Structure formats: C-alpha cells, structure tokens
mmCIF file of C-alpha atoms in Angstrom:
data_model
loop_
_atom_site.group_PDB
_atom_site.id
_atom_site.type_symbol
_atom_site.label_atom_id
_atom_site.label_comp_id
_atom_site.label_asym_id
_atom_site.label_seq_id
_atom_site.Cartn_x
_atom_site.Cartn_y
_atom_site.Cartn_z
ATOM 1 C CA UNK A 15 0.000 0.000 0.000
ATOM 2 C CA UNK A 16 1.441 3.357 -1.038
ATOM 3 C CA UNK A 17 1.657 6.276 1.385
ATOM 4 C CA UNK A 18 -0.869 8.323 -0.569
ATOM 5 C CA UNK A 19 -3.390 5.500 -0.376
ATOM 6 C CA UNK A 20 -3.149 4.751 3.324
ATOM 7 C CA UNK A 21 -3.220 8.422 4.258
ATOM 8 C CA UNK A 22 -6.697 8.764 2.802
ATOM 9 C CA UNK A 23 -8.189 5.686 4.438
ATOM 10 C CA UNK A 24 -9.131 6.767 7.953
ATOM 11 C CA UNK A 25 -10.098 10.371 8.683
ATOM 12 C CA UNK A 26 -9.815 11.688 12.217
ATOM 13 C CA UNK A 27 -11.692 14.400 14.045
ATOM 14 C CA UNK A 28 -9.316 17.316 14.440
ATOM 15 C CA UNK A 29 -11.650 20.311 14.421
ATOM 16 C CA UNK A 30 -11.129 23.238 16.750
ATOM 17 C CA UNK A 31 -13.978 22.250 19.070
ATOM 18 C CA UNK A 32 -12.840 24.474 21.923
ATOM 19 C CA UNK A 33 -12.467 27.455 19.595
ATOM 20 C CA UNK A 34 -15.955 26.954 18.207
ATOM 21 C CA UNK A 35 -17.405 26.595 21.702
ATOM 22 C CA UNK A 36 -15.700 29.782 22.824
ATOM 23 C CA UNK A 37 -16.784 31.737 19.751
ATOM 24 C CA UNK A 38 -20.467 30.822 19.910
ATOM 25 C CA UNK A 39 -20.949 30.966 23.676
ATOM 26 C CA UNK A 40 -18.905 34.066 24.507
ATOM 27 C CA UNK A 41 -19.636 36.237 21.490
ATOM 28 C CA UNK A 42 -23.257 35.085 21.412
ATOM 29 C CA UNK A 43 -23.683 35.959 25.088
ATOM 30 C CA UNK A 44 -22.096 39.373 24.536
ATOM 31 C CA UNK A 45 -24.508 40.135 21.695
ATOM 32 C CA UNK A 46 -27.387 39.149 23.982
ATOM 33 C CA UNK A 47 -26.434 42.133 26.156
ATOM 34 C CA UNK A 48 -26.648 44.295 23.034
ATOM 35 C CA UNK A 49 -30.136 43.000 22.304
ATOM 36 C CA UNK A 50 -32.182 39.807 22.331
ATOM 37 C CA UNK A 51 -32.577 40.126 18.549
ATOM 38 C CA UNK A 52 -28.925 40.965 17.826
ATOM 39 C CA UNK A 53 -27.292 38.969 15.023
ATOM 40 C CA UNK A 54 -23.777 38.104 13.934
ATOM 41 C CA UNK A 55 -24.626 39.277 10.423
ATOM 42 C CA UNK A 56 -25.276 42.803 11.676
ATOM 43 C CA UNK A 57 -22.180 42.775 13.888
ATOM 44 C CA UNK A 58 -19.955 41.841 10.946
ATOM 45 C CA UNK A 59 -21.470 44.501 8.680
ATOM 46 C CA UNK A 60 -19.237 47.614 9.011
ATOM 47 C CA UNK A 61 -22.073 49.764 7.652
ATOM 48 C CA UNK A 62 -24.385 48.681 10.472
ATOM 49 C CA UNK A 63 -23.653 51.160 13.278
ATOM 50 C CA UNK A 64 -26.515 50.462 15.688
ATOM 51 C CA UNK A 65 -24.482 48.132 17.931
ATOM 52 C CA UNK A 66 -21.490 50.467 18.222
ATOM 53 C CA UNK A 67 -22.911 52.501 21.100
ATOM 54 C CA UNK A 68 -23.376 49.347 23.182
ATOM 55 C CA UNK A 69 -20.017 47.649 22.565
ATOM 56 C CA UNK A 70 -16.595 48.448 24.028
ATOM 57 C CA UNK A 71 -14.148 48.915 21.115
ATOM 58 C CA UNK A 72 -16.659 47.796 18.465
ATOM 59 C CA UNK A 73 -14.144 47.750 15.607
ATOM 60 C CA UNK A 74 -11.837 45.391 17.491
ATOM 61 C CA UNK A 75 -14.719 43.099 18.432
ATOM 62 C CA UNK A 76 -15.907 43.091 14.817
ATOM 63 C CA UNK A 77 -12.433 42.189 13.546
ATOM 64 C CA UNK A 78 -12.065 39.363 16.068
ATOM 65 C CA UNK A 79 -15.545 38.083 15.218
ATOM 66 C CA UNK A 80 -14.763 38.166 11.498
ATOM 67 C CA UNK A 81 -11.608 36.151 12.104
ATOM 68 C CA UNK A 82 -13.545 33.459 13.957
ATOM 69 C CA UNK A 83 -16.242 33.424 11.286
ATOM 70 C CA UNK A 84 -13.643 32.995 8.541
ATOM 71 C CA UNK A 85 -12.176 30.054 10.475
ATOM 72 C CA UNK A 86 -15.530 28.284 10.373
ATOM 73 C CA UNK A 87 -16.241 28.569 14.100
ATOM 74 C CA UNK A 88 -19.766 29.949 13.741
ATOM 75 C CA UNK A 89 -22.602 27.487 14.423
ATOM 76 C CA UNK A 90 -25.872 29.446 13.936
ATOM 77 C CA UNK A 91 -28.062 27.303 16.191
ATOM 78 C CA UNK A 92 -25.626 27.459 19.114
ATOM 79 C CA UNK A 93 -24.799 31.107 18.580
ATOM 80 C CA UNK A 94 -28.417 32.258 18.498
ATOM 81 C CA UNK A 95 -29.239 30.225 21.612
ATOM 82 C CA UNK A 96 -26.445 32.046 23.432
ATOM 83 C CA UNK A 97 -27.753 35.421 22.276
ATOM 84 C CA UNK A 98 -31.007 34.612 24.064
ATOM 85 C CA UNK A 99 -29.118 33.405 27.145
ATOM 86 C CA UNK A 100 -27.087 36.601 27.152
ATOM 87 C CA UNK A 101 -30.243 38.692 27.142
ATOM 88 C CA UNK A 102 -31.586 36.662 30.083
ATOM 89 C CA UNK A 103 -28.314 37.067 32.026
ATOM 90 C CA UNK A 104 -28.439 40.808 31.422
ATOM 91 C CA UNK A 105 -31.892 40.895 32.962
ATOM 92 C CA UNK A 106 -30.734 38.935 36.038
ATOM 93 C CA UNK A 107 -27.616 41.029 36.626
ATOM 94 C CA UNK A 108 -29.408 44.306 35.841
ATOM 95 C CA UNK A 109 -26.312 45.550 34.031
ATOM 96 C CA UNK A 110 -26.977 48.496 31.698
ATOM 97 C CA UNK A 111 -23.541 49.547 30.445
ATOM 98 C CA UNK A 112 -21.437 48.650 27.420
ATOM 99 C CA UNK A 113 -19.989 45.179 26.912
ATOM 100 C CA UNK A 114 -16.892 43.817 25.215
ATOM 101 C CA UNK A 115 -15.489 40.440 24.269
ATOM 102 C CA UNK A 116 -12.175 38.963 25.335
ATOM 103 C CA UNK A 117 -12.100 36.935 22.133
ATOM 104 C CA UNK A 118 -8.834 35.107 22.681
ATOM 105 C CA UNK A 119 -9.296 33.267 26.000
ATOM 106 C CA UNK A 120 -7.493 34.023 29.228
ATOM 107 C CA UNK A 121 -5.801 30.806 30.292
ATOM 108 C CA UNK A 122 -3.491 32.045 33.001
ATOM 109 C CA UNK A 123 -3.259 35.589 31.655
ATOM 110 C CA UNK A 124 -5.281 38.697 32.479
ATOM 111 C CA UNK A 125 -8.802 38.893 33.834
ATOM 112 C CA UNK A 126 -11.287 36.068 34.057
ATOM 113 C CA UNK A 127 -14.213 37.709 32.251
ATOM 114 C CA UNK A 128 -15.161 36.497 28.774
ATOM 115 C CA UNK A 129 -17.891 39.108 28.373
ATOM 116 C CA UNK A 130 -16.292 42.305 29.661
ATOM 117 C CA UNK A 131 -18.055 45.199 31.423
ATOM 118 C CA UNK A 132 -17.041 48.860 31.395
ATOM 119 C CA UNK A 133 -14.231 50.033 33.690
ATOM 120 C CA UNK A 134 -16.617 51.956 35.926
ATOM 121 C CA UNK A 135 -18.944 48.995 36.490
ATOM 122 C CA UNK A 136 -19.184 47.285 39.870
ATOM 123 C CA UNK A 137 -18.321 43.897 38.268
ATOM 124 C CA UNK A 138 -15.608 43.044 35.747
ATOM 125 C CA UNK A 139 -17.902 40.941 33.571
ATOM 126 C CA UNK A 140 -19.014 37.353 33.027
ATOM 127 C CA UNK A 141 -16.996 34.141 32.893
ATOM 128 C CA UNK A 142 -18.778 31.469 30.880
ATOM 129 C CA UNK A 143 -18.678 27.688 31.175
ATOM 130 C CA UNK A 144 -20.365 26.113 28.165
ATOM 131 C CA UNK A 145 -20.888 22.609 29.636
ATOM 132 C CA UNK A 146 -21.614 21.093 33.038
ATOM 133 C CA UNK A 147 -19.340 21.649 36.024
ATOM 134 C CA UNK A 148 -17.337 24.693 37.007
ATOM 135 C CA UNK A 149 -14.090 24.752 35.036
ATOM 136 C CA UNK A 150 -12.142 27.714 36.316
ATOM 137 C CA UNK A 151 -8.850 27.818 34.498
ATOM 138 C CA UNK A 152 -6.113 26.098 32.577
ATOM 139 C CA UNK A 153 -2.939 26.708 34.502
ATOM 140 C CA UNK A 154 0.661 25.578 34.650
ATOM 141 C CA UNK A 155 1.863 22.835 36.998
ATOM 142 C CA UNK A 156 4.386 25.421 38.194
ATOM 143 C CA UNK A 157 1.464 27.274 39.801
ATOM 144 C CA UNK A 158 0.901 24.114 41.842
ATOM 145 C CA UNK A 159 4.425 24.082 43.238
ATOM 146 C CA UNK A 160 6.304 21.995 40.676
ATOM 147 C CA UNK A 161 9.806 22.967 39.574
ATOM 148 C CA UNK A 162 10.502 21.458 36.162
ATOM 149 C CA UNK A 163 11.048 22.025 32.452
ATOM 150 C CA UNK A 164 9.388 20.276 29.513
ATOM 151 C CA UNK A 165 7.290 17.215 30.307
ATOM 152 C CA UNK A 166 6.588 17.201 34.043
ATOM 153 C CA UNK A 167 6.595 13.389 34.255
ATOM 154 C CA UNK A 168 9.909 13.212 32.385
ATOM 155 C CA UNK A 169 11.395 15.958 34.520
ATOM 156 C CA UNK A 170 10.757 14.156 37.811
ATOM 157 C CA UNK A 171 10.981 10.478 36.817
ATOM 158 C CA UNK A 172 12.724 10.284 33.451
ATOM 159 C CA UNK A 173 13.661 6.605 33.727
ATOM 160 C CA UNK A 174 10.069 5.478 34.343
ATOM 161 C CA UNK A 175 8.704 7.918 31.762
ATOM 162 C CA UNK A 176 11.061 6.638 29.062
ATOM 163 C CA UNK A 177 10.340 2.984 29.888
ATOM 164 C CA UNK A 178 6.639 3.669 29.389
ATOM 165 C CA UNK A 179 7.058 5.670 26.204
ATOM 166 C CA UNK A 180 9.585 3.269 24.683
ATOM 167 C CA UNK A 181 7.262 0.312 25.282
ATOM 168 C CA UNK A 182 4.470 2.114 23.438
ATOM 169 C CA UNK A 183 6.694 3.117 20.512
ATOM 170 C CA UNK A 184 8.255 -0.343 20.180
ATOM 171 C CA UNK A 185 4.827 -1.942 19.934
ATOM 172 C CA UNK A 186 3.589 0.527 17.332
ATOM 173 C CA UNK A 187 6.699 0.024 15.177
ATOM 174 C CA UNK A 188 6.239 -3.736 15.456
ATOM 175 C CA UNK A 189 2.645 -3.472 14.289
ATOM 176 C CA UNK A 190 3.607 -1.174 11.430
ATOM 177 C CA UNK A 191 6.192 -3.686 10.205
ATOM 178 C CA UNK A 192 3.538 -6.378 10.126
ATOM 179 C CA UNK A 193 1.653 -4.354 7.544
ATOM 180 C CA UNK A 194 -0.915 -2.705 9.756
ATOM 181 C CA UNK A 195 -1.669 1.009 9.558
ATOM 182 C CA UNK A 196 -1.773 2.580 13.012
ATOM 183 C CA UNK A 197 -4.229 5.448 13.008
ATOM 184 C CA UNK A 198 -6.003 7.602 15.540
ATOM 185 C CA UNK A 199 -8.931 6.514 17.742
ATOM 186 C CA UNK A 200 -11.554 8.478 15.824
ATOM 187 C CA UNK A 201 -13.081 7.851 12.423
ATOM 188 C CA UNK A 202 -15.046 11.072 12.088
ATOM 189 C CA UNK A 203 -14.888 14.102 9.850
ATOM 190 C CA UNK A 204 -13.440 17.208 11.422
ATOM 191 C CA UNK A 205 -15.690 20.168 12.161
ATOM 192 C CA UNK A 206 -13.794 22.280 9.659
ATOM 193 C CA UNK A 207 -14.474 19.887 6.817
ATOM 194 C CA UNK A 208 -10.983 18.433 6.350
ATOM 195 C CA UNK A 209 -10.424 14.699 6.388
ATOM 196 C CA UNK A 210 -7.137 14.118 8.171
ATOM 197 C CA UNK A 211 -5.324 11.185 9.669
ATOM 198 C CA UNK A 212 -2.382 10.549 11.947
ATOM 199 C CA UNK A 213 -0.818 7.305 10.885
ATOM 200 C CA UNK A 214 2.376 5.320 10.468
ATOM 201 C CA UNK A 215 3.432 2.850 7.808
ATOM 202 C CA UNK A 216 6.578 0.781 7.378
ATOM 203 C CA UNK A 217 8.239 1.134 3.979
ATOM 204 C CA UNK A 218 9.186 -2.353 2.775
ATOM 205 C CA UNK A 219 10.855 -0.910 -0.325
ATOM 206 C CA UNK A 220 11.934 2.423 -1.771
ATOM 207 C CA UNK A 221 9.237 4.473 -3.428
ATOM 208 C CA UNK A 222 8.496 8.020 -4.531
ATOM 209 C CA UNK A 223 5.122 9.739 -4.222
ATOM 210 C CA UNK A 224 3.490 12.004 -6.803
ATOM 211 C CA UNK A 225 5.073 15.092 -5.220
ATOM 212 C CA UNK A 226 8.541 13.645 -5.696
ATOM 213 C CA UNK A 227 9.144 12.807 -2.045
ATOM 214 C CA UNK A 228 11.328 9.750 -1.531
ATOM 215 C CA UNK A 229 10.555 7.152 1.141
ATOM 216 C CA UNK A 230 13.466 4.777 1.617
ATOM 217 C CA UNK A 231 13.216 1.091 2.369
ATOM 218 C CA UNK A 232 13.342 0.359 6.095
ATOM 219 C CA UNK A 233 11.919 3.713 7.181
ATOM 220 C CA UNK A 234 8.556 4.596 8.703
ATOM 221 C CA UNK A 235 6.302 7.144 7.037
ATOM 222 C CA UNK A 236 4.479 9.259 9.607
ATOM 223 C CA UNK A 237 1.658 11.678 8.812
ATOM 224 C CA UNK A 238 1.179 14.297 11.499
ATOM 225 C CA UNK A 239 0.000 17.809 12.230
ATOM 226 C CA UNK A 240 -2.220 19.997 14.345
ATOM 227 C CA UNK A 241 -5.274 22.112 13.694
ATOM 228 C CA UNK A 242 -7.707 22.431 10.799
ATOM 229 C CA UNK A 243 -5.289 23.734 8.139
ATOM 230 C CA UNK A 244 -4.291 20.633 6.186
ATOM 231 C CA UNK A 245 -1.533 22.604 4.437
ATOM 232 C CA UNK A 246 0.456 22.691 7.676
ATOM 233 C CA UNK A 247 0.420 18.904 8.092
ATOM 234 C CA UNK A 248 3.454 16.827 7.142
ATOM 235 C CA UNK A 249 4.255 13.384 5.799
ATOM 236 C CA UNK A 250 7.821 12.356 6.541
ATOM 237 C CA UNK A 251 9.962 9.238 6.614
ATOM 238 C CA UNK A 252 11.956 8.432 9.762
ATOM 239 C CA UNK A 253 14.323 5.577 10.461
ATOM 240 C CA UNK A 254 14.066 3.797 13.799
ATOM 241 C CA UNK A 255 17.116 5.539 15.247
ATOM 242 C CA UNK A 256 15.630 8.967 14.484
ATOM 243 C CA UNK A 257 12.346 7.993 16.130
ATOM 244 C CA UNK A 258 14.076 6.717 19.259
ATOM 245 C CA UNK A 259 16.215 9.847 19.457
ATOM 246 C CA UNK A 260 13.107 12.025 19.186
ATOM 247 C CA UNK A 261 11.155 10.230 21.897
ATOM 248 C CA UNK A 262 14.048 10.475 24.353
ATOM 249 C CA UNK A 263 14.397 14.213 23.759
ATOM 250 C CA UNK A 264 10.812 15.048 24.697
ATOM 251 C CA UNK A 265 7.417 15.368 23.045
ATOM 252 C CA UNK A 266 6.595 16.521 19.509
ATOM 253 C CA UNK A 267 3.701 16.455 17.042
ATOM 254 C CA UNK A 268 5.311 13.620 15.106
ATOM 255 C CA UNK A 269 4.954 11.386 18.164
ATOM 256 C CA UNK A 270 1.224 11.809 18.610
ATOM 257 C CA UNK A 271 0.471 8.782 16.450
ATOM 258 C CA UNK A 272 2.081 6.636 19.166
ATOM 259 C CA UNK A 273 0.036 8.328 21.886
ATOM 260 C CA UNK A 274 -3.188 7.995 19.907
ATOM 261 C CA UNK A 275 -2.594 4.286 19.460
ATOM 262 C CA UNK A 276 -1.900 3.817 23.168
ATOM 263 C CA UNK A 277 -5.123 5.579 24.107
ATOM 264 C CA UNK A 278 -7.023 2.883 22.209
ATOM 265 C CA UNK A 279 -4.895 0.042 23.613
ATOM 266 C CA UNK A 280 -5.000 1.097 27.239
ATOM 267 C CA UNK A 281 -8.057 -1.048 27.954
ATOM 268 C CA UNK A 282 -5.770 -4.072 28.081
ATOM 269 C CA UNK A 283 -4.207 -4.655 24.687
ATOM 270 C CA UNK A 284 -0.763 -3.543 25.845
ATOM 271 C CA UNK A 285 -0.141 -4.765 29.428
ATOM 272 C CA UNK A 286 3.621 -4.086 29.365
ATOM 273 C CA UNK A 287 3.205 -0.385 28.625
ATOM 274 C CA UNK A 288 0.364 -0.090 31.115
ATOM 275 C CA UNK A 289 2.581 -1.628 33.793
ATOM 276 C CA UNK A 290 5.253 0.994 33.099
ATOM 277 C CA UNK A 291 2.678 3.783 33.187
ATOM 278 C CA UNK A 292 1.402 2.625 36.568
ATOM 279 C CA UNK A 293 4.963 2.585 37.939
ATOM 280 C CA UNK A 294 5.525 6.139 36.687
ATOM 281 C CA UNK A 295 2.217 7.451 38.020
ATOM 282 C CA UNK A 296 2.677 5.818 41.429
ATOM 283 C CA UNK A 297 6.043 7.504 41.883
ATOM 284 C CA UNK A 298 4.797 10.817 40.554
ATOM 285 C CA UNK A 299 1.681 10.856 42.747
ATOM 286 C CA UNK A 300 3.734 10.816 45.945
ATOM 287 C CA UNK A 301 5.831 13.717 44.673
ATOM 288 C CA UNK A 302 2.781 15.629 43.465
ATOM 289 C CA UNK A 303 1.002 15.393 46.806
ATOM 290 C CA UNK A 304 4.117 16.664 48.560
ATOM 291 C CA UNK A 305 4.702 19.641 46.242
ATOM 292 C CA UNK A 306 1.065 20.710 45.881
ATOM 293 C CA UNK A 307 0.453 20.525 49.624
ATOM 294 C CA UNK A 308 3.297 22.987 50.214
ATOM 295 C CA UNK A 309 2.308 25.357 47.404
ATOM 296 C CA UNK A 310 -1.427 25.455 48.131
ATOM 297 C CA UNK A 311 -0.873 26.046 51.836
ATOM 298 C CA UNK A 312 -0.464 29.695 50.817
ATOM 299 C CA UNK A 313 -3.802 31.581 50.668
ATOM 300 C CA UNK A 314 -2.684 33.663 47.668
ATOM 301 C CA UNK A 315 -1.910 30.522 45.683
ATOM 302 C CA UNK A 316 -5.363 29.105 46.403
ATOM 303 C CA UNK A 317 -7.052 32.387 45.486
ATOM 304 C CA UNK A 318 -5.205 32.538 42.183
ATOM 305 C CA UNK A 319 -5.993 28.914 41.417
ATOM 306 C CA UNK A 320 -9.694 29.482 42.080
ATOM 307 C CA UNK A 321 -9.675 32.804 40.196
ATOM 308 C CA UNK A 322 -10.698 34.616 43.370
ATOM 309 C CA UNK A 323 -7.846 37.116 43.307
ATOM 310 C CA UNK A 324 -9.667 39.666 41.143
ATOM 311 C CA UNK A 325 -10.107 43.173 42.530
ATOM 312 C CA UNK A 326 -13.701 43.337 41.309
ATOM 313 C CA UNK A 327 -16.384 40.697 41.670
ATOM 314 C CA UNK A 328 -17.584 38.983 38.502
ATOM 315 C CA UNK A 329 -20.370 36.667 37.362
ATOM 316 C CA UNK A 330 -19.929 33.006 36.497
ATOM 317 C CA UNK A 331 -22.524 31.356 34.258
ATOM 318 C CA UNK A 332 -23.234 27.713 33.397
ATOM 319 C CA UNK A 333 -26.162 26.779 31.120
ATOM 320 C CA UNK A 334 -28.498 23.872 31.718
ATOM 321 C CA UNK A 335 -26.765 20.606 30.848
ATOM 322 C CA UNK A 336 -27.189 16.861 30.902
ATOM 323 C CA UNK A 337 -24.872 14.399 32.654
ATOM 324 C CA UNK A 338 -23.655 11.175 31.037
ATOM 325 C CA UNK A 339 -26.375 9.376 32.958
ATOM 326 C CA UNK A 340 -29.043 11.597 31.425
ATOM 327 C CA UNK A 341 -29.700 13.704 34.533
ATOM 328 C CA UNK A 342 -30.550 17.341 33.872
ATOM 329 C CA UNK A 343 -28.362 19.875 35.687
ATOM 330 C CA UNK A 344 -30.090 23.266 35.943
ATOM 331 C CA UNK A 345 -28.422 26.461 34.828
ATOM 332 C CA UNK A 346 -26.400 28.381 37.412
ATOM 333 C CA UNK A 347 -25.445 32.036 37.672
ATOM 334 C CA UNK A 348 -23.018 32.926 40.456
ATOM 335 C CA UNK A 349 -21.599 36.166 41.747
ATOM 336 C CA UNK A 350 -17.933 35.564 42.602
ATOM 337 C CA UNK A 351 -16.561 37.934 45.266
ATOM 338 C CA UNK A 352 -13.707 40.307 44.545
ATOM 339 C CA UNK A 353 -10.781 41.126 46.794
ATOM 340 C CA UNK A 354 -11.214 44.902 46.747
ATOM 341 C CA UNK A 355 -12.086 46.634 50.009
ATOM 342 C CA UNK A 356 -15.148 48.252 48.452
ATOM 343 C CA UNK A 357 -16.870 44.873 48.092
ATOM 344 C CA UNK A 358 -17.298 44.448 51.835
ATOM 345 C CA UNK A 359 -16.557 40.737 51.434
ATOM 346 C CA UNK A 360 -13.697 39.087 53.277
ATOM 347 C CA UNK A 361 -12.153 35.956 51.758
ATOM 348 C CA UNK A 362 -9.220 34.025 53.209
ATOM 349 C CA UNK A 363 -8.785 30.567 51.710
ATOM 350 C CA UNK A 364 -7.154 27.604 53.443
ATOM 351 C CA UNK A 365 -6.768 23.893 52.780
ATOM 352 C CA UNK A 366 -9.469 21.985 54.668
ATOM 353 C CA UNK A 367 -7.566 18.714 54.684
ATOM 354 C CA UNK A 368 -4.920 16.669 52.861
ATOM 355 C CA UNK A 369 -4.965 16.730 49.059
ATOM 356 C CA UNK A 370 -6.351 13.428 47.756
ATOM 357 C CA UNK A 371 -5.345 11.483 44.637
ATOM 358 C CA UNK A 372 -8.289 10.006 42.710
ATOM 359 C CA UNK A 373 -7.474 7.269 40.227
ATOM 360 C CA UNK A 374 -8.961 7.668 36.750
ATOM 361 C CA UNK A 375 -8.769 5.706 33.516
ATOM 362 C CA UNK A 376 -6.433 6.934 30.825
ATOM 363 C CA UNK A 377 -3.248 8.961 30.985
ATOM 364 C CA UNK A 378 -4.244 11.790 33.301
ATOM 365 C CA UNK A 379 -3.982 12.410 37.032
ATOM 366 C CA UNK A 380 -6.859 13.664 39.173
ATOM 367 C CA UNK A 381 -6.626 15.314 42.589
ATOM 368 C CA UNK A 382 -9.230 16.644 45.021
ATOM 369 C CA UNK A 383 -8.416 19.748 47.031
ATOM 370 C CA UNK A 384 -10.728 20.708 49.917
ATOM 371 C CA UNK A 385 -10.847 24.444 50.629
ATOM 372 C CA UNK A 386 -12.251 26.514 53.511
ATOM 373 C CA UNK A 387 -12.891 30.224 53.753
ATOM 374 C CA UNK A 388 -11.490 31.066 57.204
ATOM 375 C CA UNK A 389 -11.869 34.849 56.999
ATOM 376 C CA UNK A 390 -14.420 34.846 59.823
ATOM 377 C CA UNK A 391 -12.809 32.130 61.904
ATOM 378 C CA UNK A 392 -12.859 28.359 61.628
ATOM 379 C CA UNK A 393 -15.954 27.235 59.664
ATOM 380 C CA UNK A 394 -18.021 24.120 60.237
ATOM 381 C CA UNK A 395 -16.017 20.953 59.475
ATOM 382 C CA UNK A 396 -18.152 20.164 56.418
ATOM 383 C CA UNK A 397 -18.324 23.726 55.091
ATOM 384 C CA UNK A 398 -15.656 23.247 52.440
ATOM 385 C CA UNK A 399 -15.519 23.400 48.665
ATOM 386 C CA UNK A 400 -13.877 20.648 46.609
ATOM 387 C CA UNK A 401 -11.607 21.609 43.733
ATOM 388 C CA UNK A 402 -10.798 18.963 41.118
ATOM 389 C CA UNK A 403 -7.349 19.307 39.550
ATOM 390 C CA UNK A 404 -6.172 17.413 36.492
ATOM 391 C CA UNK A 405 -2.630 17.000 35.220
ATOM 392 C CA UNK A 406 -2.869 15.464 31.781
ATOM 393 C CA UNK A 407 -1.767 15.472 28.162
ATOM 394 C CA UNK A 408 -4.617 17.744 27.116
ATOM 395 C CA UNK A 409 -3.159 18.475 23.670
ATOM 396 C CA UNK A 410 -2.237 14.952 22.658
ATOM 397 C CA UNK A 411 -0.301 12.187 24.396
ATOM 398 C CA UNK A 412 3.417 12.481 23.487
ATOM 399 C CA UNK A 413 2.596 15.407 21.166
ATOM 400 C CA UNK A 414 2.829 18.224 23.714
ATOM 401 C CA UNK A 415 3.696 18.544 27.383
ATOM 402 C CA UNK A 416 1.087 17.943 30.119
ATOM 403 C CA UNK A 417 -1.002 20.814 31.433
ATOM 404 C CA UNK A 418 -2.757 21.450 34.731
ATOM 405 C CA UNK A 419 -6.452 22.263 34.785
ATOM 406 C CA UNK A 420 -8.896 23.311 37.485
ATOM 407 C CA UNK A 421 -11.638 21.111 36.113
ATOM 408 C CA UNK A 422 -14.439 21.411 38.646
ATOM 409 C CA UNK A 423 -15.525 23.227 41.794
ATOM 410 C CA UNK A 424 -18.197 21.833 44.094
ATOM 411 C CA UNK A 425 -19.610 23.597 47.134
ATOM 412 C CA UNK A 426 -18.843 27.045 45.725
ATOM 413 C CA UNK A 427 -21.243 28.631 48.212
ATOM 414 C CA UNK A 428 -18.768 27.839 51.007
ATOM 415 C CA UNK A 429 -16.314 30.218 49.323
ATOM 416 C CA UNK A 430 -18.953 32.974 49.281
ATOM 417 C CA UNK A 431 -20.017 32.403 45.698
ATOM 418 C CA UNK A 432 -23.593 33.697 45.693
ATOM 419 C CA UNK A 433 -26.178 32.018 43.497
ATOM 420 C CA UNK A 434 -28.364 34.485 41.611
ATOM 421 C CA UNK A 435 -31.839 33.052 41.244
ATOM 422 C CA UNK A 436 -34.430 33.875 38.640
#
C-alpha cells in the first residue's frame, strides 16, 4: 500500500472544538447584552452602526468576530441560543452599560471575564462555562508548586517515563512492520471539513510519491499535524534511530500517532506499557502530593488557582446541561466575590484537609483539594468546597507537554459564591 493510499483511508476528528465553543458561547452571550434580537450578520457589517454605542471597542470586536467566522467557528443554532441566554443574564444582573469580548481566552493571563463590562462597572464581567461543572482555568503545573522544564513526568521520573514511552513506541513500530496502519482513535470528519489522519506505515521498499518525495526502504512514514489547516500537516519518513532519538528528547507532534494508538490500547491490549505507566504514576503521585500541599498552603496561591484574586467581583454562568447518565443539571449564575475593600466581602482561603489522589482511567492524574474560607474564623467541618485538579496530556499524548487544569468546583457557596436566582 502506497503512502498516498493509506493516508486517505481513515479520517480523524481534528476540528477546533474548543475554539468553536468559545466563539459561539462568549460572542453570542455578549450580543445578547446588546439586544435579544442581535445577530452576527449585523455585527460583521461595518455599515451597520446600531451596535457600536453598546459595545466596548466595536471595531476590534468586529475584527475578532470576522476572524472566527472565517475560520468556520460559527454554528448558527448554538450562537443564536447564546444570544437569548445573554439577554436573560443581562436581565438577572441588571447591568446596563457597554460590553466587550475577550475573544482570545485568558488561560493564566489577564482577567477572568469572557464578556467584559465597562471600567466603571461594579463587576468586571461574566466568565462562561459552556458545559456542566465549574471549570475555572487552565494553569501551569508550576502554579501548583512543581519545579521542572518540559514534560513534568519526564522531569521528575525520566527513567520510568522513558520505559513507558519506549514500550508504546516499540509496539507501534512492530505493528507497522507487520503491515498494519496505526491510526487515531476516531473515524469522524473534522468540524472544519478536512479529512485528516495521523498514521504510520513501514516502507518495505523504496518508493516516490506524486510530489517527488522519496521514502526509503526500512523507514517509517508518519503523517502528522495539528489544527484544521491541512496545508500545515506533514508526511515524513523516519528511520528507527531517528524515532528513538526524538522520543528520548521530549514530546513533539510527530509522536502523537504513538500516543493515539496507546489511548485505544489502554483497555488491556498492551499490558507491558500499562505496567510501566502505573509505575511512573505511582512515583509521581507521591511527589505531586508533597509539592502541591506545600504550594497550596499559601492563601494567595489558592485564590489565584480558584480565580478569586480579582479586585472586582464577577459573574460566572453555566447553562443547563445533561450528565452522562441523562440527569438534567439546571443552569447556574453565580456572583464571585472580589478582593477589593469596596466589596465588603472578606475571603481568606485555606486547605481543609490533605490533598487526595483520585485514580482515573487513561493517561491523566486527578486530585481533590478541599478548601475553607477562614476569613471569619474556623468554619463548620463540612463547610468546604472541593476543587478537582487534572494534570494530563490535554493536547495529545506524546505530542505536547502535560497541562494542569482546574476542572471542577463543588460547594462554591462555602467560598462565598452567591447564586443568583431567577
């Protein structure tokens, strides 16, 4: 089978789902503050001036919206639903000023608001969570007390990390030599309309493709890339020594095909690699509990992690959603307290107990952090919030380095988050 043929066999979903979610929910919500009948078509029309008096920096918002539209992020049904939600949120918050849109996501930078209020407003704006559960921020493991460079697992336990990775790579190369094509775990079409595949094939003899690229006998052809632009993807031949050198050096996009295969095999098809992963994660967990316990003992670190270090209060909104079990979770609108003296709210966060490791399937790590607000003295023993932290390969196993994410917050009312009812 020639490279051109196998690369067209199994498409993989590689659309910018998070970008589309952000575009439709955040920009749609912002337009809802402009008006319940506001439309993206009017916003993008430079001759339509009616919205300008209600938007902070309207030209910049229009340009950012046009960019997202051109990237294919706009989903009319979702967008229009968020316009209506935005209008309803405006009614609940009773905000009457101008609004703006962050448009690029905050991560660990800048303010938390996605829909931004005017400088003179009492609140900074609204942070939006499109699906169930309070996801506060994507952060760096360094914010949790780790001192490392590159892949955090490699940095602390390189021997175990390399044993695990090498076992995965060796098995994939073995399968490729047997004539099998190792693709990604999905067989869907990407949201942006491009059919793409990450795959690997062993070259049993020399051959040249239609573009004139030469693939030598004894090498492995790997197709790899990131994002919806197929023009940025690559198809290259690597010998085994080059592959082994690359995996020892760290993570790279070329290596994601190995990670994708392992994600499908983790159910039991590759016990040797799973054994190595368990050894790595056991060692790392002990170190993680030690480092995070020291770092999060500092109130400022907890406040930053929970995005409760803002001067102004802000609103946090989650729409109605459905759990995997089919249970309906009602919408929630919270007012999150600010740290400024004018708010009259006193917040002083403290760990309410030891950090707990929670085992999960896959290649991520999950931790529960119990938090008290002790500003007014010691609270009731059960009056704590639970923060769920994940350290995982969020952007592809072996493709990029692990990230840390504050995935969920339960018991927010114990940290003085106030629920705003209808």
